[in-house]
Short mmCIF file of C-alpha atoms and ligand atoms in Angstrom, two decimals:
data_model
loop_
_atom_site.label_atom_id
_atom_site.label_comp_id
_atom_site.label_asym_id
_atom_site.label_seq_id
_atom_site.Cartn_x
_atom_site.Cartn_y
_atom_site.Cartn_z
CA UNK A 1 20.39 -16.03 -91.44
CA UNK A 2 22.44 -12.82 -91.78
CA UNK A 3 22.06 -10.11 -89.06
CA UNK A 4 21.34 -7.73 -91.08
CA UNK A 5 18.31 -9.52 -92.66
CA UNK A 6 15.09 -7.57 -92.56
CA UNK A 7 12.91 -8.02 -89.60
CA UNK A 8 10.00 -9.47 -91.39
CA UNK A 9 6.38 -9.05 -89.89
CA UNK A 10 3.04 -9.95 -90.67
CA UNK A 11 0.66 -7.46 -89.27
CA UNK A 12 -2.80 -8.64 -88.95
CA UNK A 13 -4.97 -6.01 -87.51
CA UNK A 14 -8.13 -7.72 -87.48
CA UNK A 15 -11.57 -5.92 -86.44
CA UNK A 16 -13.43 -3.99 -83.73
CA UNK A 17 -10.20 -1.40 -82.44
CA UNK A 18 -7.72 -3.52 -84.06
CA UNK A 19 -6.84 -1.27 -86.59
CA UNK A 20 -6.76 1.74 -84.45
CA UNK A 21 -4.91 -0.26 -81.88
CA UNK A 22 -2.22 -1.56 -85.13
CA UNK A 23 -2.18 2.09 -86.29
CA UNK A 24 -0.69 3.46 -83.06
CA UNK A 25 2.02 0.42 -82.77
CA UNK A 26 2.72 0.90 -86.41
CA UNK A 27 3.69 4.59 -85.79
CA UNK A 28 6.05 3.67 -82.34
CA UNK A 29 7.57 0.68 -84.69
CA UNK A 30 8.57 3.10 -87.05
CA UNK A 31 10.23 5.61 -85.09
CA UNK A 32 12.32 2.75 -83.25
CA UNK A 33 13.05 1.68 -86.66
CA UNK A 34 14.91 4.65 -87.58
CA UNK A 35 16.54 5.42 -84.13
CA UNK A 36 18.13 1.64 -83.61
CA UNK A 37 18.61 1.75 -87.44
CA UNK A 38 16.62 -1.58 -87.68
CA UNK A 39 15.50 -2.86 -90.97
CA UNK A 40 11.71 -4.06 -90.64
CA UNK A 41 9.44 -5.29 -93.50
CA UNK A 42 5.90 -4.75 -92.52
CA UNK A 43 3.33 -6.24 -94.58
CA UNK A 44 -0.34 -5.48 -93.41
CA UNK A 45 -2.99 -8.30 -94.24
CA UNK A 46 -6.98 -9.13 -93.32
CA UNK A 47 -7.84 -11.76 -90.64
CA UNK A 48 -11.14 -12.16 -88.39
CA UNK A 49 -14.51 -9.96 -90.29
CA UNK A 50 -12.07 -8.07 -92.26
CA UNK A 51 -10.96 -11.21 -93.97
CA UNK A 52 -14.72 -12.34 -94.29
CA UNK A 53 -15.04 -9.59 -96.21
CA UNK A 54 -12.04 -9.20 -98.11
CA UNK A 55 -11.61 -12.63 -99.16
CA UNK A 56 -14.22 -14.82 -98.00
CA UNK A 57 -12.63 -16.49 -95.21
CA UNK A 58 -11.30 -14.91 -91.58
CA UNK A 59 -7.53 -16.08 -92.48
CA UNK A 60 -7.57 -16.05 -96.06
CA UNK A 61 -5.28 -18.16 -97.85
CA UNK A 62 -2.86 -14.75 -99.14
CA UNK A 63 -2.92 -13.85 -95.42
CA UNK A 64 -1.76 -17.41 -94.20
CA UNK A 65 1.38 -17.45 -96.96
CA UNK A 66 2.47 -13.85 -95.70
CA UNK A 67 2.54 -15.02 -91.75
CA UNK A 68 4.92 -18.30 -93.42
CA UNK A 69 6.94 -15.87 -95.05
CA UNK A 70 7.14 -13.93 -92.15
CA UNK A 71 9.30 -13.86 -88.50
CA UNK A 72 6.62 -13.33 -86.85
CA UNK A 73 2.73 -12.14 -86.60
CA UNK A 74 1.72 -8.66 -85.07
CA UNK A 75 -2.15 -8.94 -84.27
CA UNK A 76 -4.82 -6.81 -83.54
CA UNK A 77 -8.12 -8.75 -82.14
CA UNK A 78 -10.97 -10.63 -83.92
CA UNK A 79 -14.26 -11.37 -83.87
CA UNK A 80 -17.68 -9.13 -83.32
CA UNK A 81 -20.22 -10.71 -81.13
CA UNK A 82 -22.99 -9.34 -83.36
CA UNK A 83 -21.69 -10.66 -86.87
CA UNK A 84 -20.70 -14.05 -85.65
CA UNK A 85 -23.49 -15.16 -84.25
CA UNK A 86 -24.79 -15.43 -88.40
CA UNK A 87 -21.92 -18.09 -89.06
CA UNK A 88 -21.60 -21.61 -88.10
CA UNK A 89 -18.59 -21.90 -85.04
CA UNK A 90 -15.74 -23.65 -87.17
CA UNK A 91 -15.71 -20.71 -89.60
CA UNK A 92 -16.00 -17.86 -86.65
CA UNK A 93 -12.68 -15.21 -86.31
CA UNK A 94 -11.32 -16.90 -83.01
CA UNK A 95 -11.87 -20.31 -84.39
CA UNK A 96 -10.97 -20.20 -87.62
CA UNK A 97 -8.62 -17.71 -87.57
CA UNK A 98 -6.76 -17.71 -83.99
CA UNK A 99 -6.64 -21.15 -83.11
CA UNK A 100 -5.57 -22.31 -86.55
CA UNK A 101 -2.68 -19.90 -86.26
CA UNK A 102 -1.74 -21.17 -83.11
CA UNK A 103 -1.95 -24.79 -84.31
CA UNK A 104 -0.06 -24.13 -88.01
CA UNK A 105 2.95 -22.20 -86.00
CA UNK A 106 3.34 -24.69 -82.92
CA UNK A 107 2.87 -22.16 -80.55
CA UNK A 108 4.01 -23.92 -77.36
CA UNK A 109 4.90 -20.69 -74.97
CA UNK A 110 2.49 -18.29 -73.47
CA UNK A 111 4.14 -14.79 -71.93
CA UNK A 112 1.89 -12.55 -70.21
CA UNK A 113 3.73 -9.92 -68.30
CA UNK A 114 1.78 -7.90 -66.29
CA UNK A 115 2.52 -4.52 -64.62
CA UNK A 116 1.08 -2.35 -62.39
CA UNK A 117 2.48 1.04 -62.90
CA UNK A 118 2.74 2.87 -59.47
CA UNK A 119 0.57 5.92 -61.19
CA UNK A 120 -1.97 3.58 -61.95
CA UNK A 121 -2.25 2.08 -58.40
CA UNK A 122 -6.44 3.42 -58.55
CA UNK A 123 -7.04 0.85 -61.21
CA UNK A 124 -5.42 -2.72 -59.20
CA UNK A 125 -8.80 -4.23 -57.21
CA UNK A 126 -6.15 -5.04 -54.71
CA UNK A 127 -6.97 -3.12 -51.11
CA UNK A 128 -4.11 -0.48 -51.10
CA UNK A 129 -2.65 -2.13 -48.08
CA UNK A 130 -2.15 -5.39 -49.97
CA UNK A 131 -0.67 -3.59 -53.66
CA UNK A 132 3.02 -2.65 -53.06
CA UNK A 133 5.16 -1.16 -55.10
CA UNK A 134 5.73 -2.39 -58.17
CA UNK A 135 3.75 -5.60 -59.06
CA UNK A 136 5.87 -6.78 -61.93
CA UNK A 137 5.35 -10.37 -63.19
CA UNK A 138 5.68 -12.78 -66.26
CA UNK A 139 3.51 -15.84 -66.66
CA UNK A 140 4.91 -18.65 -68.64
CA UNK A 141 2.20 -20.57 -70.13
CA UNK A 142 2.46 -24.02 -71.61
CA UNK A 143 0.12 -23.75 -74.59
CA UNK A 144 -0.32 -27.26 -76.14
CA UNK A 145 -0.26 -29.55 -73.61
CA UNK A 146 -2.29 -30.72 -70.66
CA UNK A 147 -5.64 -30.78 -69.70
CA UNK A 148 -6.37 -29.45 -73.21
CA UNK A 149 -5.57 -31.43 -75.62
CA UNK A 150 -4.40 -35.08 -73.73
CA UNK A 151 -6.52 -38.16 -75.46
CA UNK A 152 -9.33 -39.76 -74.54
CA UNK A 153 -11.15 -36.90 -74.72
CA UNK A 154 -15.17 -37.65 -74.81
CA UNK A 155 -18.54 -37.56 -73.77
CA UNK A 156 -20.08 -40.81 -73.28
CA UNK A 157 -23.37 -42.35 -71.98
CA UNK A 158 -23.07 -45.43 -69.90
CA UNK A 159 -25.13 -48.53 -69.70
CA UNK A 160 -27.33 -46.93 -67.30
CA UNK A 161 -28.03 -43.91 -69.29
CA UNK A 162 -25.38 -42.14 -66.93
CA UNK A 163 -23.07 -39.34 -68.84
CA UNK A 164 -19.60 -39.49 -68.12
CA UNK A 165 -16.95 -36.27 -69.73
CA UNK A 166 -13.42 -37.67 -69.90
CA UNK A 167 -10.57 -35.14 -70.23
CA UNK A 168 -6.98 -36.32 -70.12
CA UNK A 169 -4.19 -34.75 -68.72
CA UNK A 170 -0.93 -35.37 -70.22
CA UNK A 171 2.98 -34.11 -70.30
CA UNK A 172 6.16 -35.59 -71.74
CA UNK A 173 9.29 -34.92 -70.31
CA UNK A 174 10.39 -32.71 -74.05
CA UNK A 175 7.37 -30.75 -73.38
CA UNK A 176 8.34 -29.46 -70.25
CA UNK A 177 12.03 -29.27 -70.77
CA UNK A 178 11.20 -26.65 -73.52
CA UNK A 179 8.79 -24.22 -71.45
CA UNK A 180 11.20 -24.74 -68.39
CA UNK A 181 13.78 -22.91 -70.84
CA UNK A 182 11.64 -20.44 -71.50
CA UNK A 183 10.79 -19.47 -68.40
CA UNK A 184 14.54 -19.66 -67.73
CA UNK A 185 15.81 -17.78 -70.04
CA UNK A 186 12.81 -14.53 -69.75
CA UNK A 187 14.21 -14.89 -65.74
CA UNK A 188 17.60 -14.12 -66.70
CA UNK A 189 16.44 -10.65 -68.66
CA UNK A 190 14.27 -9.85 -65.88
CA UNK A 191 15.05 -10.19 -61.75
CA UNK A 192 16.17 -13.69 -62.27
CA UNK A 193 13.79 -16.01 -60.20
CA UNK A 194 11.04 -18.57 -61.17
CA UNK A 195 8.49 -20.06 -59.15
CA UNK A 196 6.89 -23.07 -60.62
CA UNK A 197 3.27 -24.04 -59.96
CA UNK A 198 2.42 -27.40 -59.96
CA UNK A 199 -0.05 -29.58 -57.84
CA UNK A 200 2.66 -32.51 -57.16
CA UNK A 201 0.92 -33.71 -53.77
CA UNK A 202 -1.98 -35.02 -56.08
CA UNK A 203 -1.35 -35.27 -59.45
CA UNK A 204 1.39 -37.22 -61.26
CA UNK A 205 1.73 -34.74 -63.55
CA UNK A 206 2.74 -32.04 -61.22
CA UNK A 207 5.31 -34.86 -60.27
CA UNK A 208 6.77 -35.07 -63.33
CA UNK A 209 6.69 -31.37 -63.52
CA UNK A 210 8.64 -30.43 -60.82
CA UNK A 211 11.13 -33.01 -61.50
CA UNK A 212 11.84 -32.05 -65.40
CA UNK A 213 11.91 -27.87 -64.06
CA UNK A 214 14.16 -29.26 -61.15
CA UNK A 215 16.68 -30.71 -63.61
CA UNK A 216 16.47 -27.48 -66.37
CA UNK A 217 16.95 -25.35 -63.38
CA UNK A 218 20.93 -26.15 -62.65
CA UNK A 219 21.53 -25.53 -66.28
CA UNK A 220 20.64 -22.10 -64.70
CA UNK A 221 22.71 -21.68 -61.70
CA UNK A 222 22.36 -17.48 -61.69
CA UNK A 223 18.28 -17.74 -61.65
CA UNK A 224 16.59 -19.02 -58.16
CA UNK A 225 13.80 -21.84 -58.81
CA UNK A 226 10.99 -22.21 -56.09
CA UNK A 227 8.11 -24.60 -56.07
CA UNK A 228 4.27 -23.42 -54.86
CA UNK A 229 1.48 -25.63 -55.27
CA UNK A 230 -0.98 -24.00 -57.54
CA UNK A 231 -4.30 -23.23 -54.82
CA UNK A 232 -1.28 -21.47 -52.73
CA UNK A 233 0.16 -19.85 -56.05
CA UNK A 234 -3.17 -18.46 -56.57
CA UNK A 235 -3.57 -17.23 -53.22
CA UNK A 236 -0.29 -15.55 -52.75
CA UNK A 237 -1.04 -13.44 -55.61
CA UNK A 238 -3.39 -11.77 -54.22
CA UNK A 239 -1.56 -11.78 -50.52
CA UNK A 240 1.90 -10.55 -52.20
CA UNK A 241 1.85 -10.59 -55.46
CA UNK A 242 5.46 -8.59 -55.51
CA UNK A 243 6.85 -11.49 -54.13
CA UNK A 244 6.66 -12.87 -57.63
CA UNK A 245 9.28 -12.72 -61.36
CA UNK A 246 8.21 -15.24 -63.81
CA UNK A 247 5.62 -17.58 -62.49
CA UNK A 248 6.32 -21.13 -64.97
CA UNK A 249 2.85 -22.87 -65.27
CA UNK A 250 1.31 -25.84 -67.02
CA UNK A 251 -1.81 -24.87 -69.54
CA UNK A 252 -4.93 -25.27 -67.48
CA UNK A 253 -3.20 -23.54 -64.71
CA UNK A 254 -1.22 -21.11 -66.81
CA UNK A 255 -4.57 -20.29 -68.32
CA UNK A 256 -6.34 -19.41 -64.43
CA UNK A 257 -3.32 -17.56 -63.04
CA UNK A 258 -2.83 -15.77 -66.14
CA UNK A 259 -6.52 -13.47 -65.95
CA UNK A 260 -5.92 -13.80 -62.42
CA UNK A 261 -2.66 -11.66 -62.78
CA UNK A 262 -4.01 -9.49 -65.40
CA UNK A 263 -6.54 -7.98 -63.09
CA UNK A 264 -3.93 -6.87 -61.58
CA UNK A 265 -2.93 -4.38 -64.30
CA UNK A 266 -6.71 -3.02 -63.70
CA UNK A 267 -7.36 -2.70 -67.56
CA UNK A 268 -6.90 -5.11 -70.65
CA UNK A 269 -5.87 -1.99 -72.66
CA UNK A 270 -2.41 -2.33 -70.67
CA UNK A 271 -1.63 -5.94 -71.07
CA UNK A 272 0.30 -7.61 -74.32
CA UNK A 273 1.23 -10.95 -74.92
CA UNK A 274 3.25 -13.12 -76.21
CA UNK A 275 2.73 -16.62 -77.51
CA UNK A 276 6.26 -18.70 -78.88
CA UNK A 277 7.09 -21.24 -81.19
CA UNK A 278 10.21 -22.98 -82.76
CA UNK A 279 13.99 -21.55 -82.75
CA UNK A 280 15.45 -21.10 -86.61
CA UNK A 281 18.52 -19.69 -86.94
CA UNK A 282 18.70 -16.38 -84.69
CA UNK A 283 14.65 -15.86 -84.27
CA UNK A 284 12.15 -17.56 -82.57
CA UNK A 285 8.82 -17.42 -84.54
CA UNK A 286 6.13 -15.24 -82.26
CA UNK A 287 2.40 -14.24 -82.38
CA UNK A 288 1.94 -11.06 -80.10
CA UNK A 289 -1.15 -9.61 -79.59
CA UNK A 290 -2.66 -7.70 -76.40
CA UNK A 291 -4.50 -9.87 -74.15
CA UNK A 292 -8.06 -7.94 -74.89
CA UNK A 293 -10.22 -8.60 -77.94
CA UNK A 294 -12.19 -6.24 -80.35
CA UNK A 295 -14.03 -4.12 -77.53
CA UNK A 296 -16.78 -3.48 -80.12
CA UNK A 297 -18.19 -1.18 -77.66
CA UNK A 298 -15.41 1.37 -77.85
CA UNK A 299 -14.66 0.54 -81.32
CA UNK A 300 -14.33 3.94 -83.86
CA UNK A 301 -14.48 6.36 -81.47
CA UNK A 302 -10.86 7.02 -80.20
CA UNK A 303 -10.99 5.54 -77.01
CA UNK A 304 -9.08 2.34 -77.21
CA UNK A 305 -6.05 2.22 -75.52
CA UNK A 306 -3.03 1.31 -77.96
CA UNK A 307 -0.60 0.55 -74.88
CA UNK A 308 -0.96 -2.93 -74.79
CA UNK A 309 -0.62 -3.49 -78.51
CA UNK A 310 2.29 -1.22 -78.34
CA UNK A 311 3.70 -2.99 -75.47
CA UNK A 312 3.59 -6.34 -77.71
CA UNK A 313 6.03 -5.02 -80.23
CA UNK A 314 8.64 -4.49 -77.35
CA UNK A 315 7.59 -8.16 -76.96
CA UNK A 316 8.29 -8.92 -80.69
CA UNK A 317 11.24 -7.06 -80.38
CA UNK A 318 13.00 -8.78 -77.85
CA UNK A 319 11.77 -12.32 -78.24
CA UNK A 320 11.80 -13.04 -81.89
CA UNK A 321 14.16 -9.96 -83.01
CA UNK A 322 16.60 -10.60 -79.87
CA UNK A 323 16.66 -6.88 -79.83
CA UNK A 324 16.46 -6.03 -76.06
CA UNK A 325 17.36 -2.10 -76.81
CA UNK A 326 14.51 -1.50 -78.66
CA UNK A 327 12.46 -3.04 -76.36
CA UNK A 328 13.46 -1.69 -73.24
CA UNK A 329 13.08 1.52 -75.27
CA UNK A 330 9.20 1.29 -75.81
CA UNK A 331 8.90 0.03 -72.34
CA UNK A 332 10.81 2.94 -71.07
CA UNK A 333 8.94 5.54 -73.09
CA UNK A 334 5.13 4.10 -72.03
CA UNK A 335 6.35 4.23 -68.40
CA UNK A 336 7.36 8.07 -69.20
CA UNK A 337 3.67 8.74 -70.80
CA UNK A 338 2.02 7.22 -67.82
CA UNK A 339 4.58 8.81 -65.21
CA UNK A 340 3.74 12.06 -67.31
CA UNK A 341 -0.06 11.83 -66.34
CA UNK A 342 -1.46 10.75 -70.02
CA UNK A 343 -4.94 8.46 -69.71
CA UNK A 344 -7.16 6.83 -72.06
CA UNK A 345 -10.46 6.43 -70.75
CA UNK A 346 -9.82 2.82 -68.97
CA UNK A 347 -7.16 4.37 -67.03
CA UNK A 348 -8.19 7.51 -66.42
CA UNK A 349 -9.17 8.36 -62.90
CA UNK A 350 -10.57 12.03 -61.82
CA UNK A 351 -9.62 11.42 -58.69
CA UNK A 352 -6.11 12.12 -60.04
CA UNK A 353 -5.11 15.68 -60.49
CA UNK A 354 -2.46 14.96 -62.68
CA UNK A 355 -4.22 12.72 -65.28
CA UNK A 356 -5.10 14.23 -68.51
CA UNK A 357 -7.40 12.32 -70.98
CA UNK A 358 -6.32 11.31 -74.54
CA UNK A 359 -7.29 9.38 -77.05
CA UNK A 360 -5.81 6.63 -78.95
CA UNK A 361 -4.42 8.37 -81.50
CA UNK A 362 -3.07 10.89 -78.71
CA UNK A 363 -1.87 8.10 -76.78
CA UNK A 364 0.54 6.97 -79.73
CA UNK A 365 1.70 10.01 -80.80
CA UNK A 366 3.09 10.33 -77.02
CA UNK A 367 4.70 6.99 -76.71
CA UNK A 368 6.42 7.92 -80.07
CA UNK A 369 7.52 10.93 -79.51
CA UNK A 370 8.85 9.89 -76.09
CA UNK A 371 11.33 7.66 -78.12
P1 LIG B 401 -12.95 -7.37 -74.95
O1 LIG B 401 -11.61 -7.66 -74.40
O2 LIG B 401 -13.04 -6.98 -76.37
O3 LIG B 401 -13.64 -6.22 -74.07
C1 LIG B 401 -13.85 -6.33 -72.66
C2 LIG B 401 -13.87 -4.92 -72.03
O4 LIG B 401 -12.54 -4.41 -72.00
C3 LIG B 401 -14.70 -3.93 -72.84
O5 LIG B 401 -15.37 -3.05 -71.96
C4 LIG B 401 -13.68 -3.17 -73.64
O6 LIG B 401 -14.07 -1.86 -73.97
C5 LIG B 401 -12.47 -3.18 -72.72
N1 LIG B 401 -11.20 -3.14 -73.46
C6 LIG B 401 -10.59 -4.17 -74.12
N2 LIG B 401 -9.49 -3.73 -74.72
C7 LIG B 401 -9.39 -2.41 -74.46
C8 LIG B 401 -8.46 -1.39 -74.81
N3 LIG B 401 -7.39 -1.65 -75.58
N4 LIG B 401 -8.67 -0.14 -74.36
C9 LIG B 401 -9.72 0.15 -73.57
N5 LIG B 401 -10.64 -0.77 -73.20
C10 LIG B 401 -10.47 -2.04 -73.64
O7 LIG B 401 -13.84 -8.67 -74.66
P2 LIG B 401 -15.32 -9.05 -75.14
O8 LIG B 401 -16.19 -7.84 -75.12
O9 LIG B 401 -15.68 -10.22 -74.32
O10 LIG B 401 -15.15 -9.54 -76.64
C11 LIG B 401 -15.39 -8.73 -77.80
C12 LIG B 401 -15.01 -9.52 -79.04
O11 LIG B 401 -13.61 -9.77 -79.04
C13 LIG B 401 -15.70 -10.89 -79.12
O12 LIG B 401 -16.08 -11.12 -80.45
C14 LIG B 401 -14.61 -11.85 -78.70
O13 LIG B 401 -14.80 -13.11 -79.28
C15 LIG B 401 -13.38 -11.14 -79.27
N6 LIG B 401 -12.12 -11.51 -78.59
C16 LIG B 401 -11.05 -11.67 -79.40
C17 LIG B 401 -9.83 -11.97 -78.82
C18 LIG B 401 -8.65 -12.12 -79.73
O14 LIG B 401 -8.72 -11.81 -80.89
N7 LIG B 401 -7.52 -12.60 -79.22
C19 LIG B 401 -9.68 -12.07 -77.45
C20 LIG B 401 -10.80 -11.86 -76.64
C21 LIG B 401 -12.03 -11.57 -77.23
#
């Protein structure tokens, strides 16, 4: 693929604040567009209720053939407690919508990075003694593996009328040579260390684990590698969680340390995400979306924050569109807003002098200007 092939993007915005969330990123996109002179091709599409409605299905089949024309999927949030409670589970926005994206596109990678910006040090549940400056960290997620998905998988009822669950846990060594790398690589744009989490004293697994991200890690020599059990990894984010860059986890405990981290941040409204699939050509294929859903309960009225769905275009820009510029650019400007003193309600504090409330629209307009 040329370089100077359009950036092509599938944005789904979905329901609840997803469209005022995807309005807000839309606008920042745009701006970045025209000051890294990038070429992107956005085409907007239902998913979740909106696709219900639209077409009769949350990820209607016209939807489905834009994300596999596309470089990569932009999304909002789906699902609205109230509505799909009316409609069997297999056919419900997360389920048939979310999942089955994750499944059709292989998405093996998880990246949460999570930030606590020092002007939002009221909203960490950390004591202040314990916050430090700067809690800045990446969680690597293995998405397809593990606890998860490993066969036998069952429910069964033994002779004596006993019940006995079954869950498998189960890595190859290709599995975990290709999240090592990722977690490898996002070191080497960031502070360039990874600590691996593992539980190798008991499981074989964690083993094999630390073996396979033992090996990737000389193919690395400028990034540091360190190993921490995963009840310690756990605890030492709470002790010191600055002591952490990219934290490299299987799924089940990817999946734990991942919220764990995030409440961190003190709102959902300030977390994106990342999720990764195959290499072709110059682009890795992406779905980034911020780690909250719909917040029905905010949804309509202005209040959302747009911050996180922002954030996940500088995601989308650096991971699919290798464009670390633009990126760093949105990254830089949000930091600006919130150095500035600008709040949405979840991060507003009156405690603050400073802090002046906006709204999500107000929020956006901000961020883009600041670029
Ligand atoms: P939620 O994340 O939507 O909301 C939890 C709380 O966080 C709410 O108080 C909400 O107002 C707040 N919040 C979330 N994002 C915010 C933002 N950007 N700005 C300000 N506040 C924000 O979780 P929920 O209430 O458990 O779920 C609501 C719906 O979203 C459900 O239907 C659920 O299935 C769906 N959901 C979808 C996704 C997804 O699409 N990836 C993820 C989680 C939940």
């Amino acid at each position: 693929m040329s370089s100077n092939e359009p950036f092509r993007i599938a944005a789904l915005a979905g329901d609840g604040i997803g469209p005022e969330v995807m309005r807000e990123a839309l606008k920042v996109l745009r701006v970045v567009e025209s000051k890294y002179a990038l070429k992107l091709d956005i085409s907007e599409a239902p998913v979740g209720w909106a696709g219900i409605d639209a077409a009769g299905s949350a990820l209607p089949e016209a939807t489905l053939a834009l994300c596999k024309r596309s470089d990569c999927i932009l999304f909002g949030s789906v699902g609205l407690p109230a509505r799909d409670a009316t409609i069997p589970k297999d056919q419900r926005p997360e389920r048939a919508a979310l999942l089955r994206l994750r499944r059709e596109f292989g998405l093996f990678a998880n990246l949460r990075p999570v930030r606590l910006y020092a002007e939002l040090a009221h909203a960490c549940p950390l004591a202040k003694d314990r916050q430090g400056a700067g809690i800045d960290v990446l969680v690597v997620r293995e998405l397809t593996g593990g606890l998860y998905f490993g066969q036998p998988k069952l429910t069964e009822t033994l002779a004596d009328g006993t019940q006995r669950a079954i869950d498998t846990m189960v890595y190859t060594t290709p599995e975990i040579e290709r999240i090592a790398h990722v977690a490898f690589r996002a070191a080497k744009l960031r502070r360039s260390r990874v600590c691996s989490i593992d539980k190798a004293n008991v499981l074989e697994n964690g083993v094999l684990w630390r073996e396979v991200v033992t090996r990737i890690g000389h193919q690395y020599p400028g990034v540091s590698l360190e190993h921490m059990f995963v009840d310690n990894g756990a605890m030492q984010l709470m002790l010191r969680p600055t002591q952490f860059d990219v934290i490299l986890c299987e799924n089940l405990f990817g999946d734990i340390l991942s919220d764990e981290a995030a409440a961190l941040a003190g709102s959902l409204g300030m977390l994106p995400s990342a999720s990764l699939g195959a290499t072709t050509g110059a682009r890795t294929f992406g779905f980034y979306e911020p780690a909250g859903g719909t917040a029905p309960d905010i949804a309509g009225k202005d209040l959302a924050n747009p911050i996180a769905q922002i954030l996940s275009c500088a995601l989308m820009l650096r991971h699919t569109f290798r464009s670390d510029t633009a990126a760093t650019a949105i990254e830089t400007a949000v930091a600006r807003v919130i150095a500035q003193g600008l709040r949405t309600g979840d991060i507003f504090s009156a405690l603050d002098t400073a802090a002046q409330r906006t709204g999500t629209n107000g929020m956006g307009d901000a961020i883009a200007a600041e670029i």
